[in-house]
Amino acid sequence: MDSLTPNARRTALQNRYGAAGLPAEGPWNDVIATMLDHRSVRGYKPDPIPDGTLETMIAAAQSAATSSNMQWTSVIATTDPAKKKILAEIAGNQKHIEQCPLFLCWVADMNRHVTISAAEQVEFETMPWLETFMVACIDVALAAQNAVVAAESLGLRTVYIGAMRNDPEKVARLFNLPKQSFVVFGLCVGYATEKAEGEVKPRLAQGAILHRERYDDSTAHDERKAHDEVMTHFSARHELQASTWTQRVLNRLGPMKSMNGRERMRAALGRLGFEIR
Amino acid sequence: MDSLTPNARRTALQNRYGAAGLPAEGPWNDVIATMLDHRSVRGYKPDPIPDGTLETMIAAAQSAATSSNMQWTSVIATTDPAKKKILAEIAGNQKHIEQCPLFLCWVADMNRHVTISAAEQVEFETMPWLETFMVACIDVALAAQNAVVAAESLGLRTVYIGAMRNDPEKVARLFNLPKQSFVVFGLCVGYATEKAEGEVKPRLAQGAILHRERYDDSTAHDERKAHDEVMTHFSARHELQASTWTQRVLNRLGPMKSMNGRERMRAALGRLGFEIR
């Protein structure tokens, strides 16, 4: 495969880190090449997903580790234009949710376990804690990421939709979710339009995120400045308006309005039956 | 590759679901075969990880989607026997933490962003919310799962160690973590001993977790009973003492003591600087 030549490896790493931020050369294969080539795609052709592909994605998802084999994940697959339209609105009008042929909602599903508690008449003392809530969400994320890698290995593209959390109760009603289950995030799946295929997005150099034996952020400032420069070029190429990574962080984490109401999520989860002590 | 024959595909799906629970046949390739073959391994040879492999795992990890490109993940890599001994104790004496040649701690690192807030003198109003905490943990999970898939594609094995959360403060001190960062989970990485290589662990059939257009648990009871039977055979083969999946759920979620102190995690995270409103 072309993706396996030394040149392809160098190109993949340069796309991810910029020419100045390359990590040490390591092993390479098409599994790794698939992951390095990831980009989030926000424009889809109408072509449907081939038969059997969803089931293969779910098999990959279920093959991820699950804490104590508790299997907290459920998935709602929707292809219904009416449902996708409502979901797109909840997500602040993200048109790719309507456009993509398959939209997956990844559910932290404690209902499965609560049902067992009732059926077997055993009280589950471990349920109402932040720990258990977190474990369920992490389980869901591990599963979803395997599904993403499977999809991308088949030439499909995806984008996670965190904005399902803008209104967890409305999403839950739309899918008739039982108590103690909620959609952690959505996922668009489909074939990218040529225009939307885009480019791999650069990341901070490994020096900024990989620590050996102890946390060491002595190079963090310089790594951030280097990443700012890479991201300025990237945004100039793609969105016309140049922006550093620092500026994006300030825009995203500074003002309350960028949360799109998600400061109310904890209360909404309470109404959906989650205690998070 | 042998893993790509139709027989190998059927075997992989049978290992995952049992003969009676096979999903519809779908596409297949070695990326998917790698994921389907996952098992968590708790016994490692002393052989070190080849040079460059850690960097390749981190490149895969950083290639996963990260919400709004915020890049919340840091990783602490440790090979130090003294540190691994302490971590094994924190985790309730999990010997594989000492045994594995490389142990990775996956950090939800908000310190990186708090530092930017201070340097740029912009208040970050979005930080103290459950939403932001969750996003950081999910980011970490997506990244770690890519690293796991990369490692397994290279013949390495892994196991996630959630028990780092038994004492988040002690783990933070060990690695000199700054405020507003904590280890979400650990990960053993290495080559499995022959005895520990084990078998793929079965999961609930897809009918139990994949819903179309709306949540439907009308088959949940039957799927659970079928899974109980598969898991009874699995545990008889592996641990001599037969146990259904239902029994494992009761044991794990019923009694408070199975939390190993993690009901105190929220308070500990508070002391580490996290507000989770």
Coordinates of C-alpha atoms in Angstrom, one line a residue:
Chain A
M1 CA 0.0 0.0 0.0
D2 CA 1.1 3.5 -0.8
S3 CA 0.5 4.5 2.9
L4 CA 3.2 2.2 4.0
T5 CA 6.3 3.7 2.2
P6 CA 8.8 5.7 4.3
N7 CA 7.8 8.8 2.5
A8 CA 4.1 8.2 3.3
R9 CA 5.0 7.8 7.0
R10 CA 7.0 11.1 7.0
T11 CA 4.2 12.9 5.2
A12 CA 1.6 11.6 7.7
L13 CA 3.7 12.7 10.7
Q14 CA 4.4 16.1 9.1
N15 CA 0.7 16.6 8.4
R16 CA 0.0 15.9 12.1
Y17 CA 2.9 17.8 13.7
G18 CA 4.3 20.3 11.2
A19 CA 7.8 19.9 9.7
A20 CA 9.5 21.2 12.9
G21 CA 7.6 19.0 15.4
L22 CA 8.4 15.5 14.1
P23 CA 8.6 12.8 16.7
A24 CA 11.2 10.0 16.7
E25 CA 10.6 7.5 13.8
G26 CA 8.8 4.5 15.0
P27 CA 7.2 1.4 13.5
W28 CA 4.4 1.8 10.9
N29 CA 1.6 -0.2 9.4
D30 CA -1.7 0.4 7.8
V31 CA -3.6 0.3 11.1
I32 CA -1.4 3.2 12.3
A33 CA -1.6 4.9 8.9
T34 CA -5.4 4.8 9.1
M35 CA -5.4 6.5 12.5
L36 CA -2.8 9.2 11.6
D37 CA -5.0 10.1 8.6
H38 CA -8.0 11.0 10.7
R39 CA -9.7 14.2 10.1
S40 CA -13.2 15.3 11.3
V41 CA -15.5 15.8 8.3
R42 CA -18.5 18.1 8.1
G43 CA -19.8 17.5 4.6
Y44 CA -21.2 14.2 3.3
K45 CA -22.4 12.7 0.0
P46 CA -25.9 11.2 0.1
D47 CA -24.5 7.7 -0.7
P48 CA -25.7 5.2 1.9
I49 CA -23.4 3.0 4.1
P50 CA -23.0 -0.4 2.6
D51 CA -24.9 -3.4 4.2
G52 CA -23.0 -5.0 7.1
T53 CA -20.8 -1.9 7.7
L54 CA -22.8 -0.7 10.8
E55 CA -22.6 -4.2 12.3
T56 CA -18.9 -4.3 11.7
M57 CA -18.4 -0.9 13.3
I58 CA -20.5 -2.2 16.3
A59 CA -18.4 -5.4 16.5
A60 CA -15.3 -3.2 16.7
A61 CA -16.9 -1.0 19.3
Q62 CA -17.8 -3.9 21.5
S63 CA -14.3 -5.3 21.2
A64 CA -12.9 -2.3 23.0
A65 CA -12.1 -2.8 26.7
T66 CA -15.1 -2.3 29.0
S67 CA -14.4 -1.7 32.7
S68 CA -15.1 -4.9 34.6
N69 CA -16.9 -6.2 31.5
M70 CA -19.9 -4.1 32.6
Q71 CA -20.8 -3.1 29.0
W72 CA -22.3 0.3 29.6
T73 CA -22.6 1.2 25.9
S74 CA -25.8 1.3 23.8
V75 CA -26.0 2.8 20.3
I76 CA -29.0 4.3 18.5
A77 CA -28.6 4.3 14.7
T78 CA -30.7 6.7 12.9
T79 CA -31.2 7.4 9.2
D80 CA -34.5 9.1 9.5
P81 CA -34.4 12.6 8.0
A82 CA -37.0 14.0 10.4
K83 CA -35.0 12.8 13.5
K84 CA -31.7 14.1 12.0
K85 CA -33.3 17.5 11.4
I86 CA -34.2 17.8 15.0
L87 CA -30.8 16.6 16.1
A88 CA -29.1 19.2 13.8
E89 CA -31.2 21.9 15.4
I90 CA -30.3 20.8 18.9
A91 CA -26.7 21.0 17.9
G92 CA -26.9 24.6 16.8
N93 CA -27.8 23.9 13.2
Q94 CA -25.0 21.6 12.2
K95 CA -26.1 20.7 8.7
H96 CA -23.8 17.7 8.4
I97 CA -26.1 15.9 10.8
E98 CA -28.9 16.1 8.3
Q99 CA -26.5 15.4 5.4
C100 CA -24.8 12.2 6.6
P101 CA -26.5 9.0 5.7
L102 CA -26.0 7.4 9.1
F103 CA -26.0 9.2 12.5
L104 CA -25.1 7.2 15.6
C105 CA -26.0 8.3 19.1
W106 CA -23.6 6.8 21.7
V107 CA -25.5 6.1 24.9
A108 CA -24.2 5.7 28.5
D109 CA -26.8 3.1 29.3
M110 CA -27.2 2.4 33.0
N111 CA -30.8 1.3 32.4
R112 CA -29.5 -2.2 31.4
H113 CA -27.9 -2.6 34.9
V114 CA -30.8 -1.0 36.8
T115 CA -33.1 -3.5 35.2
I116 CA -30.9 -6.3 36.4
S117 CA -30.9 -4.8 39.9
A118 CA -34.7 -4.9 39.9
A119 CA -35.1 -8.3 38.3
E120 CA -32.6 -9.9 40.8
Q121 CA -33.8 -7.8 43.7
V122 CA -30.2 -6.7 44.6
E123 CA -29.6 -3.1 45.6
F124 CA -26.8 -1.5 43.5
E125 CA -25.0 0.7 46.0
T126 CA -22.4 1.8 43.5
M127 CA -24.7 3.5 41.1
P128 CA -25.1 7.1 42.3
W129 CA -21.4 8.1 42.3
L130 CA -19.3 10.3 39.9
E131 CA -17.0 7.3 39.6
T132 CA -19.7 5.1 38.1
F133 CA -21.0 7.8 35.8
M134 CA -17.4 8.5 34.6
V135 CA -16.7 4.8 34.0
A136 CA -19.8 4.5 31.8
C137 CA -18.9 7.6 29.8
I138 CA -15.3 6.4 29.3
D139 CA -16.6 3.0 28.2
V140 CA -18.7 4.7 25.6
A141 CA -15.8 6.7 24.4
L142 CA -13.5 3.7 24.0
A143 CA -16.2 1.8 22.1
A144 CA -17.0 4.8 19.8
Q145 CA -13.4 5.3 19.0
N146 CA -13.0 1.7 17.8
A147 CA -16.1 2.2 15.6
V148 CA -14.5 5.4 14.1
V149 CA -11.3 3.6 13.3
A150 CA -13.2 0.8 11.7
A151 CA -15.3 3.2 9.6
E152 CA -12.2 5.2 8.5
S153 CA -10.4 1.9 7.5
L154 CA -13.3 1.4 5.1
G155 CA -13.0 4.8 3.5
L156 CA -15.8 6.4 5.5
R157 CA -15.4 9.6 7.4
T158 CA -16.9 10.7 10.7
V159 CA -17.3 13.6 13.1
Y160 CA -18.2 13.5 16.8
I161 CA -21.1 15.7 17.8
G162 CA -20.7 16.8 21.5
A163 CA -23.6 19.2 21.0
M164 CA -26.0 16.4 21.8
R165 CA -25.3 17.5 25.3
N166 CA -26.8 21.0 24.6
D167 CA -30.2 19.4 25.5
P168 CA -29.9 15.8 26.8
E169 CA -33.5 15.6 27.7
K170 CA -34.8 16.5 24.2
V171 CA -32.4 13.9 22.7
A172 CA -33.6 11.3 25.2
R173 CA -37.2 12.0 24.4
L174 CA -36.6 11.7 20.7
F175 CA -35.2 8.2 21.0
N176 CA -37.5 7.1 23.9
L177 CA -34.5 6.5 26.2
P178 CA -35.3 5.0 29.6
K179 CA -34.2 6.7 32.8
Q180 CA -30.5 6.5 33.6
S181 CA -29.4 6.5 30.0
F182 CA -28.3 9.5 28.0
V183 CA -26.5 10.3 24.7
V184 CA -22.9 11.2 25.5
F185 CA -22.2 12.3 21.9
G186 CA -23.4 11.7 18.4
L187 CA -21.3 10.6 15.4
C188 CA -21.9 11.5 11.7
V189 CA -20.9 8.6 9.4
G190 CA -20.6 8.8 5.6
Y191 CA -18.5 9.5 2.6
A192 CA -16.9 12.9 2.5
T193 CA -17.7 15.4 -0.3
E194 CA -14.5 16.4 -2.1
K195 CA -14.7 19.8 -0.6
A196 CA -15.2 18.6 3.0
E197 CA -12.5 15.9 2.9
G198 CA -10.1 18.6 4.2
E199 CA -6.7 18.1 5.7
V200 CA -5.3 16.4 8.8
K201 CA -5.4 19.0 11.7
P202 CA -2.1 19.6 13.4
R203 CA -1.5 18.9 17.1
L204 CA 0.9 20.1 19.8
A205 CA 4.3 18.5 19.4
Q206 CA 4.8 15.4 21.5
G207 CA 7.1 17.4 23.8
A208 CA 4.1 19.2 25.1
I209 CA 2.0 16.2 26.0
L210 CA 4.3 13.2 26.6
H211 CA 6.1 13.3 30.0
R212 CA 8.6 10.8 31.3
E213 CA 8.5 9.6 34.9
R214 CA 7.2 13.0 36.1
Y215 CA 5.1 15.9 34.8
D216 CA 7.4 18.5 33.2
D217 CA 5.9 21.6 31.5
S218 CA 9.2 23.5 31.2
T219 CA 8.9 23.5 27.4
A220 CA 5.1 24.1 27.4
H221 CA 5.3 27.8 26.5
D222 CA 7.7 27.2 23.6
E223 CA 5.7 24.3 22.3
R224 CA 2.5 26.4 22.4
K225 CA 4.1 29.2 20.5
A226 CA 5.4 26.7 17.8
H227 CA 1.9 25.2 17.6
D228 CA 0.4 28.7 17.3
E229 CA 2.5 29.2 14.2
V230 CA 1.5 25.9 12.6
M231 CA -2.1 26.6 13.3
T232 CA -1.9 30.1 11.9
H233 CA -0.8 28.6 8.6
F234 CA -3.4 25.9 8.8
S235 CA -6.3 28.3 9.4
A236 CA -5.0 30.7 6.7
R237 CA -5.1 27.8 4.2
H238 CA -8.6 26.7 5.3
E239 CA -10.7 29.4 6.8
L240 CA -9.2 32.6 5.4
Q241 CA -9.2 34.1 8.8
A242 CA -5.8 33.3 10.5
S243 CA -6.0 32.2 14.2
T244 CA -3.5 30.8 16.6
W245 CA -4.2 27.8 18.8
T246 CA -4.0 30.1 21.8
Q247 CA -6.7 32.3 20.4
R248 CA -8.9 29.3 19.8
V249 CA -8.5 28.2 23.4
L250 CA -9.3 31.7 24.6
N251 CA -12.4 31.8 22.4
R252 CA -13.6 28.4 23.4
L253 CA -12.9 28.4 27.2
G254 CA -13.2 32.1 28.0
P255 CA -16.8 33.1 27.6
M256 CA -19.8 31.3 29.2
K257 CA -21.8 31.6 25.9
S258 CA -19.5 29.1 24.2
M259 CA -21.0 26.4 26.4
N260 CA -24.3 26.7 24.5
G261 CA -26.2 25.9 27.7
R262 CA -24.2 23.0 28.8
E263 CA -23.7 24.6 32.2
R264 CA -27.2 23.2 32.7
M265 CA -26.2 19.6 31.8
R266 CA -25.7 18.4 35.4
A267 CA -29.2 19.5 36.3
A268 CA -30.6 17.9 33.2
L269 CA -28.8 14.6 33.9
G270 CA -30.3 14.7 37.4
R271 CA -33.8 14.8 35.8
L272 CA -32.8 11.9 33.6
G273 CA -32.1 9.8 36.7
F274 CA -28.4 10.2 37.2
E275 CA -27.0 11.0 40.7
I276 CA -23.4 12.1 40.4
R277 CA -22.1 12.3 44.0
Chain B
M1 CA -2.7 -12.2 6.0
D2 CA -4.4 -15.2 7.7
S3 CA -6.6 -12.8 9.6
L4 CA -8.3 -11.8 6.4
T5 CA -9.7 -15.1 5.2
P6 CA -13.5 -15.6 5.5
N7 CA -12.8 -18.3 8.0
A8 CA -10.8 -16.0 10.2
R9 CA -13.5 -13.4 10.1
R10 CA -16.1 -16.0 11.2
T11 CA -13.8 -17.2 14.0
A12 CA -13.2 -13.6 15.2
L13 CA -16.9 -12.9 15.4
Q14 CA -17.6 -16.2 17.0
N15 CA -15.0 -15.5 19.7
R16 CA -16.6 -12.2 20.4
Y17 CA -20.3 -13.2 20.3
G18 CA -20.5 -16.9 20.7
A19 CA -21.8 -19.1 17.8
A20 CA -25.4 -18.2 18.4
G21 CA -24.9 -14.4 18.5
L22 CA -23.2 -13.7 15.2
P23 CA -24.1 -10.3 13.6
A24 CA -24.7 -9.8 9.9
E25 CA -21.6 -10.3 7.8
G26 CA -19.9 -7.1 7.0
P27 CA -16.6 -5.8 5.4
W28 CA -13.3 -6.9 6.9
N29 CA -9.7 -5.8 6.8
D30 CA -6.7 -6.1 9.1
V31 CA -7.6 -2.9 11.0
I32 CA -10.9 -4.4 12.0
A33 CA -9.2 -7.8 12.6
T34 CA -6.8 -6.1 15.0
M35 CA -9.6 -4.6 17.0
L36 CA -11.7 -7.7 17.1
D37 CA -8.8 -9.6 18.5
H38 CA -8.4 -7.4 21.5
R39 CA -8.1 -9.0 25.0
S40 CA -7.0 -7.3 28.2
V41 CA -3.7 -9.0 29.3
R42 CA -2.6 -9.2 32.9
G43 CA 0.8 -11.0 32.6
Y44 CA 3.8 -9.6 30.7
K45 CA 7.3 -10.7 29.6
P46 CA 10.1 -8.4 30.8
D47 CA 11.1 -7.6 27.1
P48 CA 11.2 -3.8 26.6
I49 CA 9.1 -1.9 24.1
P50 CA 11.2 -1.3 20.9
D51 CA 12.5 2.2 20.3
G52 CA 10.1 4.6 18.6
T53 CA 7.0 2.5 19.6
L54 CA 5.9 4.8 22.4
E55 CA 6.2 7.8 20.0
T56 CA 4.1 6.0 17.4
M57 CA 1.4 5.2 20.0
I58 CA 1.4 8.9 21.1
A59 CA 1.1 10.0 17.4
A60 CA -1.9 7.7 17.1
A61 CA -3.4 9.0 20.3
Q62 CA -3.0 12.6 19.3
S63 CA -4.6 11.8 15.9
A64 CA -7.9 10.9 17.6
A65 CA -10.6 13.6 17.6
T66 CA -10.3 16.2 20.4
S67 CA -13.3 18.4 21.2
S68 CA -12.9 21.8 19.7
N69 CA -9.2 20.9 19.2
M70 CA -8.7 21.7 22.9
Q71 CA -6.2 18.8 23.3
W72 CA -6.9 18.0 27.0
T73 CA -4.6 14.9 27.1
S74 CA -1.2 14.5 28.7
V75 CA 0.6 11.1 29.2
I76 CA 3.1 10.2 31.8
A77 CA 5.3 7.2 30.7
T78 CA 7.0 5.3 33.4
T79 CA 9.4 2.4 33.3
D80 CA 10.7 3.0 36.9
P81 CA 10.3 -0.2 39.0
A82 CA 9.9 1.9 42.2
K83 CA 7.1 4.0 40.8
K84 CA 5.3 1.0 39.2
K85 CA 5.5 -0.8 42.6
I86 CA 3.7 2.1 44.3
L87 CA 1.1 2.3 41.5
A88 CA 0.5 -1.5 41.8
E89 CA -0.2 -1.1 45.5
I90 CA -2.6 1.8 44.9
A91 CA -4.4 -0.5 42.4
G92 CA -4.9 -3.2 45.1
N93 CA -1.8 -5.1 44.3
Q94 CA -2.1 -5.6 40.5
K95 CA 1.2 -7.4 39.8
H96 CA 1.0 -6.8 36.1
I97 CA 1.6 -3.1 36.7
E98 CA 5.0 -4.0 38.1
Q99 CA 5.6 -6.6 35.5
C100 CA 4.9 -4.6 32.3
P101 CA 7.9 -2.8 30.8
L102 CA 5.9 0.4 30.1
F103 CA 3.1 1.9 32.1
L104 CA 1.3 4.9 30.7
C105 CA -0.8 7.2 32.9
W106 CA -3.4 9.1 30.9
V107 CA -4.0 12.6 32.3
A108 CA -7.0 14.9 31.9
D109 CA -4.8 18.0 31.8
M110 CA -6.6 21.2 32.4
N111 CA -3.4 22.8 33.8
R112 CA -2.3 23.5 30.2
H113 CA -5.4 25.7 29.7
V114 CA -5.4 27.3 33.1
T115 CA -1.8 28.3 32.4
I116 CA -3.0 30.0 29.1
S117 CA -5.7 31.7 31.0
A118 CA -3.2 33.2 33.4
A119 CA -0.6 34.1 30.7
E120 CA -3.2 35.8 28.5
Q121 CA -5.1 37.3 31.5
V122 CA -8.5 36.0 30.2
E123 CA -10.9 34.5 32.7
F124 CA -12.0 31.0 31.6
E125 CA -15.7 30.9 32.7
T126 CA -16.2 27.4 31.2
M127 CA -13.8 25.5 33.4
P128 CA -15.7 24.6 36.6
W129 CA -18.5 22.6 35.0
L130 CA -19.3 18.9 34.8
E131 CA -19.5 19.4 31.0
T132 CA -15.8 20.6 30.7
F133 CA -14.6 17.9 33.1
M134 CA -16.4 15.2 31.0
V135 CA -15.1 16.5 27.7
A136 CA -11.5 16.3 29.1
C137 CA -12.1 12.7 30.3
I138 CA -13.7 11.7 27.0
D139 CA -10.8 13.3 25.0
V140 CA -8.4 11.3 27.1
A141 CA -10.3 8.0 26.4
L142 CA -10.5 8.6 22.7
A143 CA -6.7 9.2 22.6
A144 CA -5.9 6.2 24.8
Q145 CA -8.0 3.9 22.7
N146 CA -6.1 4.9 19.5
A147 CA -2.8 4.2 21.4
V148 CA -4.1 0.8 22.4
V149 CA -5.1 -0.1 18.8
A150 CA -1.7 1.0 17.6
A151 CA 0.1 -1.1 20.2
E152 CA -2.0 -4.1 19.5
S153 CA -1.3 -3.8 15.7
L154 CA 2.4 -4.1 16.6
G155 CA 1.9 -7.3 18.6
L156 CA 1.9 -5.7 22.0
R157 CA -0.8 -6.2 24.6
T158 CA -2.4 -3.8 27.1
V159 CA -4.8 -3.5 30.0
Y160 CA -6.5 -0.4 31.3
I161 CA -6.1 0.3 35.0
G162 CA -9.1 2.2 36.3
A163 CA -7.8 1.6 39.8
M164 CA -5.5 4.7 39.5
R165 CA -8.7 6.4 40.7
N166 CA -8.6 4.6 44.0
D167 CA -6.3 7.4 45.2
P168 CA -6.0 10.2 42.6
E169 CA -4.1 12.4 45.1
K170 CA -1.3 9.9 45.7
V171 CA -0.9 9.2 42.0
A172 CA -0.8 13.0 41.4
R173 CA 1.9 13.4 44.0
L174 CA 4.0 10.5 42.5
F175 CA 4.2 12.3 39.2
N176 CA 4.3 15.8 40.5
L177 CA 1.1 16.7 38.6
P178 CA 0.0 20.3 38.8
K179 CA -3.4 21.4 40.0
Q180 CA -6.4 20.7 37.7
S181 CA -4.8 17.6 36.2
F182 CA -5.4 14.0 37.2
V183 CA -4.8 10.4 36.0
V184 CA -8.0 9.2 34.5
F185 CA -6.6 5.6 34.1
G186 CA -3.4 3.8 33.6
L187 CA -2.4 1.4 30.9
C188 CA 0.0 -1.6 31.0
V189 CA 1.9 -2.1 27.7
G190 CA 4.1 -5.0 26.9
Y191 CA 4.3 -8.5 25.4
A192 CA 2.0 -11.1 26.9
T193 CA 3.3 -14.2 28.5
E194 CA 2.0 -17.3 26.9
K195 CA -0.2 -18.1 29.9
A196 CA -1.6 -14.5 30.1
E197 CA -2.4 -14.1 26.4
G198 CA -5.8 -15.6 27.0
E199 CA -8.8 -15.5 24.9
V200 CA -11.1 -12.9 23.4
K201 CA -13.9 -12.1 26.0
P202 CA -17.4 -12.5 24.7
R203 CA -19.9 -9.6 24.7
L204 CA -23.6 -9.2 24.6
A205 CA -25.1 -9.9 21.2
Q206 CA -25.6 -6.8 19.0
G207 CA -29.4 -7.1 19.5
A208 CA -28.9 -6.0 23.1
I209 CA -26.9 -2.8 22.4
L210 CA -27.7 -1.6 18.9
H211 CA -31.0 0.1 18.5
R212 CA -32.6 1.5 15.3
E213 CA -34.4 4.8 15.4
R214 CA -35.5 4.3 19.0
Y215 CA -34.4 2.6 22.2
D216 CA -35.9 -0.9 22.3
D217 CA -35.1 -3.3 25.1
S218 CA -37.8 -5.8 24.3
T219 CA -35.2 -8.5 23.7
A220 CA -32.9 -7.4 26.5
H221 CA -33.9 -10.2 28.9
D222 CA -33.4 -13.0 26.4
E223 CA -30.1 -11.5 25.2
R224 CA -28.9 -11.3 28.8
K225 CA -29.8 -15.0 29.4
A226 CA -28.0 -16.0 26.2
H227 CA -24.9 -14.0 27.3
D228 CA -25.0 -15.6 30.7
E229 CA -24.7 -19.0 29.1
V230 CA -21.8 -17.9 26.9
M231 CA -20.0 -16.4 29.9
T232 CA -20.6 -19.5 32.0
H233 CA -18.7 -21.6 29.5
F234 CA -16.0 -18.9 29.2
S235 CA -15.5 -18.7 32.9
A236 CA -15.5 -22.5 33.3
R237 CA -12.7 -22.7 30.7
H238 CA -10.7 -19.9 32.3
E239 CA -11.2 -19.5 36.0
L240 CA -12.6 -22.9 37.0
Q241 CA -15.4 -21.3 38.9
A242 CA -18.4 -20.8 36.6
S243 CA -20.1 -17.4 36.7
T244 CA -22.8 -15.8 34.6
W245 CA -22.6 -12.2 33.3
T246 CA -25.6 -11.4 35.5
Q247 CA -23.7 -12.6 38.6
R248 CA -20.7 -10.5 37.7
V249 CA -22.9 -7.4 37.4
L250 CA -24.4 -8.2 40.8
N251 CA -21.0 -8.6 42.4
R252 CA -19.5 -5.5 40.8
L253 CA -22.4 -3.1 41.2
G254 CA -24.1 -4.3 44.3
P255 CA -21.9 -3.8 47.3
M256 CA -20.2 -0.5 48.2
K257 CA -16.9 -2.3 48.9
S258 CA -16.4 -3.1 45.3
M259 CA -15.7 0.6 44.7
N260 CA -12.4 0.3 46.6
G261 CA -12.8 3.8 48.0
R262 CA -13.8 5.5 44.7
E263 CA -16.9 6.9 46.3
R264 CA -14.4 9.4 47.7
M265 CA -13.1 10.4 44.3
R266 CA -15.2 13.5 43.9
A267 CA -13.9 15.0 47.1
A268 CA -10.3 14.0 46.1
L269 CA -10.8 15.7 42.7
G270 CA -12.0 18.8 44.5
R271 CA -8.7 18.9 46.4
L272 CA -6.9 18.5 43.1
G273 CA -8.5 21.7 41.9
F274 CA -11.5 20.4 39.9
E275 CA -14.9 22.0 40.4
I276 CA -17.5 19.8 38.8
R277 CA -20.7 21.8 39.0

